[in-house]
CSV table of C-alpha atoms in Angstrom, one decimal:
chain,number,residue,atom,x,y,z
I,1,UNK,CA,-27.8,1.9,-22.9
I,2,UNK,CA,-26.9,3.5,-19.3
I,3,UNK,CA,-29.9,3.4,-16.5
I,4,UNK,CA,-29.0,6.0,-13.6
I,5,UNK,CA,-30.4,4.6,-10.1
I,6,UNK,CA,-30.2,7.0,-7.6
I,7,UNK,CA,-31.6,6.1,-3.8
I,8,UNK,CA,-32.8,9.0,-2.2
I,9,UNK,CA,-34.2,9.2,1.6
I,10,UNK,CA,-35.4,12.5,2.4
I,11,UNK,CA,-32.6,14.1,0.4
I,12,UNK,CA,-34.4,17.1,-1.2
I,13,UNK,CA,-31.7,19.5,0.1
I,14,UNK,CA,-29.1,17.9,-2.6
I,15,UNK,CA,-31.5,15.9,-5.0
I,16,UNK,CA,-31.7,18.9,-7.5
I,17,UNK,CA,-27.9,19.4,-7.9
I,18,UNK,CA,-27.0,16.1,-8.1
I,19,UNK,CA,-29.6,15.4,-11.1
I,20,UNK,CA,-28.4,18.5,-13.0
I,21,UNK,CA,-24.9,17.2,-12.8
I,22,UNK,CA,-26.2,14.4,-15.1
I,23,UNK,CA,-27.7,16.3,-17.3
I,24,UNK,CA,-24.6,17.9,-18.0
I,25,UNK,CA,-22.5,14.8,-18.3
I,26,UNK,CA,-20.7,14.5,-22.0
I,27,UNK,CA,-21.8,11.0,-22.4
I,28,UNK,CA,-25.6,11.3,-21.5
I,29,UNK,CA,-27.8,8.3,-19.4
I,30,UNK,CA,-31.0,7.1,-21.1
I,31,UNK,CA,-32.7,7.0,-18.4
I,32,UNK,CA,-32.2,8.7,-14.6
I,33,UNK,CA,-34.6,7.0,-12.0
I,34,UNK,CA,-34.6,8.1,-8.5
I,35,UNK,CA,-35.6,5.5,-5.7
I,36,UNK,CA,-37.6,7.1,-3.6
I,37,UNK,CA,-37.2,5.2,0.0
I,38,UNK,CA,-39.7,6.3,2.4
I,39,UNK,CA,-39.5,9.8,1.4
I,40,UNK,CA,-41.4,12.6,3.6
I,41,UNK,CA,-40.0,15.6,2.3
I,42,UNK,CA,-40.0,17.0,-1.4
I,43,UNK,CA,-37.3,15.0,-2.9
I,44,UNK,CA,-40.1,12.6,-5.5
I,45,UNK,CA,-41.7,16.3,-6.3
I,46,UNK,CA,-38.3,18.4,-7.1
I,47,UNK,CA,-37.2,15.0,-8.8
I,48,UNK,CA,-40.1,14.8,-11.5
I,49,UNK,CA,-39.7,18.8,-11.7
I,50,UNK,CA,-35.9,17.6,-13.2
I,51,UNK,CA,-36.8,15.4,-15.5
I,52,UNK,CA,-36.0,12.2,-13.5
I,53,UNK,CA,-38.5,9.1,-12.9
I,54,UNK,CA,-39.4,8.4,-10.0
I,55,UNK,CA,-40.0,5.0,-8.5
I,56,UNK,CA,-41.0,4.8,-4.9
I,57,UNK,CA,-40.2,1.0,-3.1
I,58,UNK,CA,-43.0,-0.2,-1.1
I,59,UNK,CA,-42.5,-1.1,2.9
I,60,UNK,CA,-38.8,-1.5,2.2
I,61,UNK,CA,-36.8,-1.6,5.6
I,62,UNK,CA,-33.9,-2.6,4.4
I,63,UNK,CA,-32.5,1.2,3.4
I,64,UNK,CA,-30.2,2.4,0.9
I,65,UNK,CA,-29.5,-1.7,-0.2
I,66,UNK,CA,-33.3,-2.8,0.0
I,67,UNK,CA,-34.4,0.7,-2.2
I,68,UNK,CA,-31.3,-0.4,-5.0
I,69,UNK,CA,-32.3,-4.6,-4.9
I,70,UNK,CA,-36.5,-3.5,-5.2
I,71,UNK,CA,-35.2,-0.9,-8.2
I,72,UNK,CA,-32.5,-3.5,-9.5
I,73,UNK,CA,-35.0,-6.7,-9.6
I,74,UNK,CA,-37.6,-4.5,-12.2
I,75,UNK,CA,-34.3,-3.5,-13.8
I,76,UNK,CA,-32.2,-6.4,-14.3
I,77,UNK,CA,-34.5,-9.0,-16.1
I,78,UNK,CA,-35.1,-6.9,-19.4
I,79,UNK,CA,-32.1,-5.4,-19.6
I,80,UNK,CA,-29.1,-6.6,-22.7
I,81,UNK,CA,-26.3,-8.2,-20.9
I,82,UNK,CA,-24.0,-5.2,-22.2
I,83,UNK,CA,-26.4,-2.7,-21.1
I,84,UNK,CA,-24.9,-0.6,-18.1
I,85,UNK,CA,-26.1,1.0,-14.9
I,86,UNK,CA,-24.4,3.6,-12.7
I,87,UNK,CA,-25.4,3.7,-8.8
I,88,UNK,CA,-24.7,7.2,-7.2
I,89,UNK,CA,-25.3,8.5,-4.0
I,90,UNK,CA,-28.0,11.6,-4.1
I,91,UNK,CA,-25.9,13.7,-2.5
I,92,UNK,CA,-23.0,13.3,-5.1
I,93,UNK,CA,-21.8,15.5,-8.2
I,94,UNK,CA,-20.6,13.5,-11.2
I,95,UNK,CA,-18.1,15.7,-13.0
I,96,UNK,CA,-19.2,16.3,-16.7
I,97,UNK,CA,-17.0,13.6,-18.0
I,98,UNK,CA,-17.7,10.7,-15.4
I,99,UNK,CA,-19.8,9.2,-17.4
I,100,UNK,CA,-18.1,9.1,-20.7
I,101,UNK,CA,-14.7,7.8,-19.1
I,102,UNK,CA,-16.4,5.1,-16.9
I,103,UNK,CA,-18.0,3.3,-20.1
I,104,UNK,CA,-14.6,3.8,-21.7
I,105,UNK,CA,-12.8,2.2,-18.5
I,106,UNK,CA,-15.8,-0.4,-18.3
I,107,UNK,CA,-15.4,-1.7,-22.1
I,108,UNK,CA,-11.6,-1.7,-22.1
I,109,UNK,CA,-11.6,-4.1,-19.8
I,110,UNK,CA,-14.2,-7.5,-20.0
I,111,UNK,CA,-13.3,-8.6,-16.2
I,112,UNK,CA,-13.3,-5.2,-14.9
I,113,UNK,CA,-16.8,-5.9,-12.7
I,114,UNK,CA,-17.3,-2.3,-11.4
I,115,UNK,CA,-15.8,1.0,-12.0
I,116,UNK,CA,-16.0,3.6,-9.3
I,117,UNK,CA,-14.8,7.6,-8.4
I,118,UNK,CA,-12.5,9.2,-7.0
I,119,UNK,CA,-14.2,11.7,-4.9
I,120,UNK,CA,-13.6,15.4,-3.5
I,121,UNK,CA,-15.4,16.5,-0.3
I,122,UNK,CA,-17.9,19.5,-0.9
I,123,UNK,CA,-18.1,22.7,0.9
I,124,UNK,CA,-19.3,23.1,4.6
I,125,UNK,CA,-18.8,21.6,7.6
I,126,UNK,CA,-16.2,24.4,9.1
I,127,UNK,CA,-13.1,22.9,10.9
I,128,UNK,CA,-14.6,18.8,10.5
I,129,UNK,CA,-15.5,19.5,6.7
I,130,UNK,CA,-12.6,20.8,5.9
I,131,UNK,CA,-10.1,18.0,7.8
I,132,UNK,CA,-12.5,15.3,5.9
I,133,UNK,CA,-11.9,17.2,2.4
I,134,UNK,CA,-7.6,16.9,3.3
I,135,UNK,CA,-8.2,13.4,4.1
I,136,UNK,CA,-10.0,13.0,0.6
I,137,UNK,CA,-7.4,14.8,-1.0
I,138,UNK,CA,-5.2,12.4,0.3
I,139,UNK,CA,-7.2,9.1,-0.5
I,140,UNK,CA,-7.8,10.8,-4.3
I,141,UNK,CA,-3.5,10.8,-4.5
I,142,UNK,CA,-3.5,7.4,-3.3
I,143,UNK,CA,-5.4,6.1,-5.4
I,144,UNK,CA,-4.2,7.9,-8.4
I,145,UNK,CA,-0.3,7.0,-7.4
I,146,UNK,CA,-2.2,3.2,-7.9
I,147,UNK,CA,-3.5,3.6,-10.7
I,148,UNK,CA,-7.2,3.3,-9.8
I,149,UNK,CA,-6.3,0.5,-8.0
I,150,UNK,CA,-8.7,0.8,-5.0
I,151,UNK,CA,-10.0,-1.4,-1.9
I,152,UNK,CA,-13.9,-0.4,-2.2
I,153,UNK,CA,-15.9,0.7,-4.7
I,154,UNK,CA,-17.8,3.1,-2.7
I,155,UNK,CA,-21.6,4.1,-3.2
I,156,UNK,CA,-20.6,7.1,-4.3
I,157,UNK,CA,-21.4,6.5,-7.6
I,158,UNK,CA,-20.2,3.3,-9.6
I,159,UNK,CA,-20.6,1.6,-13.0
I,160,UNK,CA,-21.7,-1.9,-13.6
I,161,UNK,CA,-22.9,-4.1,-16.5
I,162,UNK,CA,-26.3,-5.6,-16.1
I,163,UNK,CA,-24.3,-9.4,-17.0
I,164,UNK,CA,-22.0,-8.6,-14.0
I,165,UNK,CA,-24.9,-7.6,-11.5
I,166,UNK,CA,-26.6,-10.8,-12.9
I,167,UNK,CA,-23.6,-13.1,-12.0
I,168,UNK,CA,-23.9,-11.8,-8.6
I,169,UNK,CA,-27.4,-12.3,-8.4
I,170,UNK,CA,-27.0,-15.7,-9.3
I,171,UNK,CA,-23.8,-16.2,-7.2
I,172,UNK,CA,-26.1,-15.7,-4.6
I,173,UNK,CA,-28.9,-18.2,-5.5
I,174,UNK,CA,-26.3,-20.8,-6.0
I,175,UNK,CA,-24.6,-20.8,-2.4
I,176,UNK,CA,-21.0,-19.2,-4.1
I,177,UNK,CA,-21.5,-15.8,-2.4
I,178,UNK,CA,-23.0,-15.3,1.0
I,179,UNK,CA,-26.8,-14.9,0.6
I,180,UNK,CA,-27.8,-11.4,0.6
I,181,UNK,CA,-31.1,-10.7,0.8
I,182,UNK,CA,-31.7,-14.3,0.9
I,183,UNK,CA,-34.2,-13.7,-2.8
I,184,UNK,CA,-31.3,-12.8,-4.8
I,185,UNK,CA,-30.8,-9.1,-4.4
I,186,UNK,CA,-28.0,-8.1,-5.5
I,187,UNK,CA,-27.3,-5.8,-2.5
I,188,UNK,CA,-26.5,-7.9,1.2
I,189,UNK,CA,-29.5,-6.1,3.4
I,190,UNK,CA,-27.5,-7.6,5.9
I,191,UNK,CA,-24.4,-5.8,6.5
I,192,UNK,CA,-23.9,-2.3,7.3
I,193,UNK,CA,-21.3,-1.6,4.4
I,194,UNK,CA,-23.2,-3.3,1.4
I,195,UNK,CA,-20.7,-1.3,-1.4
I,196,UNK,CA,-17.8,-2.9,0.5
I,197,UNK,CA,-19.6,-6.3,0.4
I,198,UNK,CA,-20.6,-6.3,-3.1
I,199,UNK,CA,-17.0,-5.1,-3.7
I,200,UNK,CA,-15.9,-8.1,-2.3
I,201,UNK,CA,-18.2,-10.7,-4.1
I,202,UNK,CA,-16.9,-9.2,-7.8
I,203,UNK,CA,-13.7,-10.1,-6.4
I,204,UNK,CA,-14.7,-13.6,-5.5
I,205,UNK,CA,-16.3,-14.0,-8.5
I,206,UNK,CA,-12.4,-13.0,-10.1
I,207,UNK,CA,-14.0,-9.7,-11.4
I,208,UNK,CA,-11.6,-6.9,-11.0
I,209,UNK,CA,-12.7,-3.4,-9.4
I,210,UNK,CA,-11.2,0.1,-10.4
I,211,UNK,CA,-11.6,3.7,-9.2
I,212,UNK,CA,-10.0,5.6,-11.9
I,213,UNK,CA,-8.4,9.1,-11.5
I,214,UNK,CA,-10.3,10.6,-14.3
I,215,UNK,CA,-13.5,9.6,-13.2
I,216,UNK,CA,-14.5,12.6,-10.3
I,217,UNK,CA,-17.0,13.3,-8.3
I,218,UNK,CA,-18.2,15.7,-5.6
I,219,UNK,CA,-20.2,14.5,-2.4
I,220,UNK,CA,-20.8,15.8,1.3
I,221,UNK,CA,-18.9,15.8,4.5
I,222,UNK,CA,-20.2,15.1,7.4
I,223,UNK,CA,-21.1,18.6,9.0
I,224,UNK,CA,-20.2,17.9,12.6
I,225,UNK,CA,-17.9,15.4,15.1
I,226,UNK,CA,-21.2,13.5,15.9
I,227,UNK,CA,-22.1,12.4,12.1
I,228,UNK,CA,-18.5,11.8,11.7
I,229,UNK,CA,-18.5,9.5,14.6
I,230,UNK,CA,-21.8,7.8,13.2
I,231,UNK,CA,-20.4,7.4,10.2
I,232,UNK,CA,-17.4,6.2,10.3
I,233,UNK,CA,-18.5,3.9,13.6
I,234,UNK,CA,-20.6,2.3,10.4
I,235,UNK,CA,-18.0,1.9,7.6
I,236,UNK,CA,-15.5,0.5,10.5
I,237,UNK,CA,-17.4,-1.9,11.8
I,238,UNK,CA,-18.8,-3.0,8.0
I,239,UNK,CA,-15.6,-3.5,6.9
I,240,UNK,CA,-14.7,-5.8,10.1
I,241,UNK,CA,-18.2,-8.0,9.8
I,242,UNK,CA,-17.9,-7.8,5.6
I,243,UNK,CA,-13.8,-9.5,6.9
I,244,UNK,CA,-16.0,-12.3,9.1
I,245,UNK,CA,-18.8,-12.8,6.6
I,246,UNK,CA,-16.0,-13.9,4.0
I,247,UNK,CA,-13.9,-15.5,6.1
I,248,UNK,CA,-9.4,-16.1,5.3
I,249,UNK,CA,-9.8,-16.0,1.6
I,250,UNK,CA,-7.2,-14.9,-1.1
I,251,UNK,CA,-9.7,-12.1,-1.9
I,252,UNK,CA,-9.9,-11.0,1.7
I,253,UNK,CA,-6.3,-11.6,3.1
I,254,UNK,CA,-5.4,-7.7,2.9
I,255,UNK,CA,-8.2,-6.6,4.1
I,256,UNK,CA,-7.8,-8.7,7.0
I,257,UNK,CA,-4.0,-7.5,7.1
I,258,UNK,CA,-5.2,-3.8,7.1
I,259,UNK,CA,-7.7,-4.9,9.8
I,260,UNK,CA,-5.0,-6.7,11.9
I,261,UNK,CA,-2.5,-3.4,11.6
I,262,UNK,CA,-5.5,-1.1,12.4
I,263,UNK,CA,-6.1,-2.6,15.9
I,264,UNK,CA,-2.2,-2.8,16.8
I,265,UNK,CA,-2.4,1.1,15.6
I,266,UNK,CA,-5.2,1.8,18.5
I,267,UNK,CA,-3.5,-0.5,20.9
I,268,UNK,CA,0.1,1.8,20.0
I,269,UNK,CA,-1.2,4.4,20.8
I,270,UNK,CA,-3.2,3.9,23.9
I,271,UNK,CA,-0.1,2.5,25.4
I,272,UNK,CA,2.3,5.4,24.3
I,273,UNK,CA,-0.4,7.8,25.2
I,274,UNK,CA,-1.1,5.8,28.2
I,275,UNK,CA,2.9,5.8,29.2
I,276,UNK,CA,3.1,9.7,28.3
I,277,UNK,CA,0.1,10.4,30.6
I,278,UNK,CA,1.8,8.3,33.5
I,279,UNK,CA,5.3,9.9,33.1
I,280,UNK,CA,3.9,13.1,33.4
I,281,UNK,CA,1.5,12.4,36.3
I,282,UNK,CA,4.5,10.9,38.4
I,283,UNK,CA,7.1,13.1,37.6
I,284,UNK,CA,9.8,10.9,35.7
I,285,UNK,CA,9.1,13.3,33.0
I,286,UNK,CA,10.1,13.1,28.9
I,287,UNK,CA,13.1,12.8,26.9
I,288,UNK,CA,13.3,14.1,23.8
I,289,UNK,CA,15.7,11.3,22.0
I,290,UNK,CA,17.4,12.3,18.4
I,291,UNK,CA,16.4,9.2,16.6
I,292,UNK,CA,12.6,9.6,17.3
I,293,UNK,CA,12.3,13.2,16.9
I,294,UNK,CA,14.1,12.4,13.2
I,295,UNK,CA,10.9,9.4,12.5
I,296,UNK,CA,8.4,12.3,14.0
I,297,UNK,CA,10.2,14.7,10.5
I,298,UNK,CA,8.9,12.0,8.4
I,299,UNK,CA,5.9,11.7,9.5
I,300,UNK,CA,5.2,15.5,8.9
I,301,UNK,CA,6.5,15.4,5.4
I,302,UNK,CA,4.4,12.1,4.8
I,303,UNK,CA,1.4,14.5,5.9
I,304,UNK,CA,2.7,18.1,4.2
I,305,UNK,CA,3.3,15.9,0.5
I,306,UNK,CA,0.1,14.0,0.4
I,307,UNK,CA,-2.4,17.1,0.9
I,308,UNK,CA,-0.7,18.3,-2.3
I,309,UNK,CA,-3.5,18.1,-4.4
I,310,UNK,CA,-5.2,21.2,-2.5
I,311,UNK,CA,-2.4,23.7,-2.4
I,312,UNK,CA,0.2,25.3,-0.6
I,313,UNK,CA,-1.6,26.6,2.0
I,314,UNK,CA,-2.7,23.3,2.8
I,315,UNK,CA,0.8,21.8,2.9
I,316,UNK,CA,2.3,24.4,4.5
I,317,UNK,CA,-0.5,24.3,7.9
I,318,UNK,CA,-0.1,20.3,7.7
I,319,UNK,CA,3.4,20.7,8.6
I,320,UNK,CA,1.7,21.6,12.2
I,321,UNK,CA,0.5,18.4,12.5
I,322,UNK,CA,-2.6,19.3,13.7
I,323,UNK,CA,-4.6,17.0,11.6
I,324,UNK,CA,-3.8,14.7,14.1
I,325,UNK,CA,-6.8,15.7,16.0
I,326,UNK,CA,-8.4,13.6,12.7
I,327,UNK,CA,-6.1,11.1,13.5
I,328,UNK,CA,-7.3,10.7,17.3
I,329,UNK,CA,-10.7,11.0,16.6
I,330,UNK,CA,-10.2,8.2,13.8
I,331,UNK,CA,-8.2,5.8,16.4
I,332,UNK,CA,-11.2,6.6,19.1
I,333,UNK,CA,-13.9,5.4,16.7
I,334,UNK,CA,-11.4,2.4,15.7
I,335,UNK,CA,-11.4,1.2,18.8
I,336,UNK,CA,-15.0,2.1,19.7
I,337,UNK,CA,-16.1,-0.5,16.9
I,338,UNK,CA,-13.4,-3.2,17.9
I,339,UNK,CA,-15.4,-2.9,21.5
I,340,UNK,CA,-18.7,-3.0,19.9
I,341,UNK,CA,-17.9,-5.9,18.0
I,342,UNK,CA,-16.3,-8.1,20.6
I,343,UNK,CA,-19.4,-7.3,22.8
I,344,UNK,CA,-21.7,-7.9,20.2
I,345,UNK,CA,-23.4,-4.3,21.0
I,346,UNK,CA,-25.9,-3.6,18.3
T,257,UNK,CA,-11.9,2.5,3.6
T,258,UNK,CA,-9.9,5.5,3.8
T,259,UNK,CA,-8.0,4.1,6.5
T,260,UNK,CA,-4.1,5.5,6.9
T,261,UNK,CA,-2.3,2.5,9.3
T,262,UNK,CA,0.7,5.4,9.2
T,263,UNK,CA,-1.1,7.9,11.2
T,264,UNK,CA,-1.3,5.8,14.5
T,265,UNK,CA,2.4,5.3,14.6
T,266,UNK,CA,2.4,8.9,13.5
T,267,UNK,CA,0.3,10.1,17.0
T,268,UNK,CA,2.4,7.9,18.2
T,269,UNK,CA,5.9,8.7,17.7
T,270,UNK,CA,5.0,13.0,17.2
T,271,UNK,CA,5.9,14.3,19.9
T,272,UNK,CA,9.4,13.2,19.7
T,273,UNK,CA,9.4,11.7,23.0
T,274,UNK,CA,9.7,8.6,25.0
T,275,UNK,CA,8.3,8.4,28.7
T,276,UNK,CA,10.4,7.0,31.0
T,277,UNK,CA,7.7,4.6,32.9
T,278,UNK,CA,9.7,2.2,33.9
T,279,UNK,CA,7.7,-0.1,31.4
T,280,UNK,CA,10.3,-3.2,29.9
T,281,UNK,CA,12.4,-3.4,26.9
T,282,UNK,CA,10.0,-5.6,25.6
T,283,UNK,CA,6.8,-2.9,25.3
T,284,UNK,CA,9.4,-0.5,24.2
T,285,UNK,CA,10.4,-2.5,21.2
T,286,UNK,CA,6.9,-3.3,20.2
T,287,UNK,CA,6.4,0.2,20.4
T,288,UNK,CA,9.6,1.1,18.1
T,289,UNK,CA,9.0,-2.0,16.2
T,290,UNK,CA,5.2,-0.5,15.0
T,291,UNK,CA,6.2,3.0,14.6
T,292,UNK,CA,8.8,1.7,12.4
T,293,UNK,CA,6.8,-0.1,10.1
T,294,UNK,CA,4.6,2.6,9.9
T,295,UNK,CA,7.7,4.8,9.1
T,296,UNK,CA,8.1,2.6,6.0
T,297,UNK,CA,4.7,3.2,4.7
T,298,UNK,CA,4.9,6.8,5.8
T,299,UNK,CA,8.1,6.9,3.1
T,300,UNK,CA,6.5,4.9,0.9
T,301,UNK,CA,3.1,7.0,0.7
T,302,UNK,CA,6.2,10.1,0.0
T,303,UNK,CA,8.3,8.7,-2.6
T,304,UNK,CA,6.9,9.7,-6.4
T,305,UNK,CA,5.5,6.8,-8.3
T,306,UNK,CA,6.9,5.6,-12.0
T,307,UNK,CA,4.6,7.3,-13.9
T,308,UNK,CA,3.1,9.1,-11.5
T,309,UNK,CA,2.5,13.2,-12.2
């Protein structure tokens, strides 16, 4: 049996698509319940008009991760250990077959703990939406060139057994992952990436995670700079505190590596943008040298080959390298949350 | 999540350029040294995978 638990805040604008997307999945859920957090708009009302439940948590203020622990702990006791759930995102559009090839993926596999999507980035957003959907493009290759191999299984949507989401639970009572909620949630109210923090206890607890190529989904971009920046201010600095929560462990070593290379990529380029700047304000001026225009080539077939997925068109403007306005913004928001972090800013 | 450690090194290193700052051998190694490493995994993200359509 598959439960659907979708957490909705104020998300009537999407709320109808993404329930019709499950009712057109191959493999159908038994039941779809939306988590109603807080809501002040129309999203319980269009809902119930869908066909969905609708269970509303009461005085939650722990968001997305208190709405999913007050749905999972009504959830979780009477469900068969086989039984599965799938957590998506309200503003996220399974494709019709996400369902059907996540249980396959999910029953293949007894130590596979979560199964996840690979998403594309929906319409909108003008010049930001559309650099976000190359840069999901790109992540969608990645992962495909891995074989589903991924670092997070995101929020987007992903597929768990209730015995898996019970070991956590009781991971967490016992001391072996860090507390959570304190009443064994499964979600960590705590942090400020709790999909990248539950990703990380199934791999402590030597589960294995998976974001396979066939399983698809659609979800939004962030329609302007200032969202982005929010955003991605949020997943940066959760993935640094989910790195300090767990501590130097053999399931956190390349996350830490990828943290440790992300800071000397800010602290590159502030100094070669910082040396540029000064050569040009004094005079000295620049010299184009052979060697590094040749590395500078590869760098813009690195960025034409991996937008493949959307096109020619696409390749053929990323040879102008001006996502790198992504790139700069991306480094800013890097650093921004190193700063924040070391300052302890809240 | 979706992090690319390439793309720093490629800011970096696009303009095909070194400024002359007077700055020692040492920064200027570091410098090469990262976008270097990031050249690797620039190649590697290129390079088709066994299997791989």
């Amino acid at each position: 049996m598959i439960t659907v638990l979708i957490p909705a805040h104020n998300e009537a604008a999407g709320i109808s698509q993404t329930l019709k997307s499950l009712k057109d999945q191959t493999f159908l859920p038994a039941r779809v319940i939306v988590v109603a957090d807080n809501c002040t708009d129309a999203t319980e009302r269009i809902a119930l008009a869908e066909g969905a439940e609708v269970i509303a948590t009461l005085g939650n203020t722990d968001k997305k991760a208190g709405a999913l622990n007050f749905a999972l702990s009504a959830l979780l006791p009477g469900a068969a250990p086989e039984d599965m759930i799938l957590i998506q995102d309200a503003d996220s559009q399974l494709s019709p077959d996400f369902i059907e090839r996540a249980v396959g993926h999910l029953q293949a596999d007894s130590r596979l703990g979560a199964v996840g999507g690979v998403f594309r980035g929906a319409h909108g957003g003008g010049f930001v939406g559309h650099l976000q959907r190359n840069e999901y493009a790109r992540y969608a290759r990645d992962v495909k060139r891995l074989k589903g191999k991924c670092l997070v299984v995101t929020g987007t949507a992903a597929l768990f057994r209730a015995r898996t989401l019970r070991d956590v639970v009781a991971a967490r009572l016992d001391g072996t992952l860090p507390p959570g909620n304190g009443r064994g949630g499964v979600y960590d109210t705590s942090v400020l990436t709790e999909d990248n923090e539950l990703s990380f206890a199934l791999l402590t607890l030597h589960y294995r995670i998976k974001s396979p190529a066939d399983c698809t989904l659609v979800t939004e971009v962030m329609p302007t700079w200032r969202e982005l920046w929010a955003q991605r201010l949020r997943w940066k600095r959760g993935a640094m505190e989910n790195c300090v929560q767990y501590g130097w462990t053999r399931v956190t070593r390349p996350y830490w590596g990828r943290q440790a290379l992300s800071v000397v990529g800010v602290l590159v380029t502030l100094a070669y943008f910082g040396t540029v700047a000064f050569a040009l304000g004094t005079g000295a001026g620049l010299h184009i040298q052979p060697f590094w225009l040749a590395v500078t080539g590869v760098f813009v077939i690195e960025r034409v080959v991996t937008v493949r997925l959307r096109g020619w068109k696409y390749m053929l403007a990323a040879a102008t390298m001006y996502e790198l306005v992504i790139d700069l913004f991306l480094q800013a928001v890097h650093a921004k949350a190193y700063a924040d972090a070391a300052l302890n800013n809240k | 999540m979706y992090d690319n450690p390439a793309a720093p090194a490629a800011a970096g290193a696009g303009s095909g350029t070194l400024a002359m700052t007077g700055a020692g051998d040492l920064f200027w190694i570091g410098l090469a040294a990262f976008a270097l490493l990031a050249l690797g995994l620039a190649i590697k993200r290129i390079v088709p995978v066994r299997g791989g359509k």
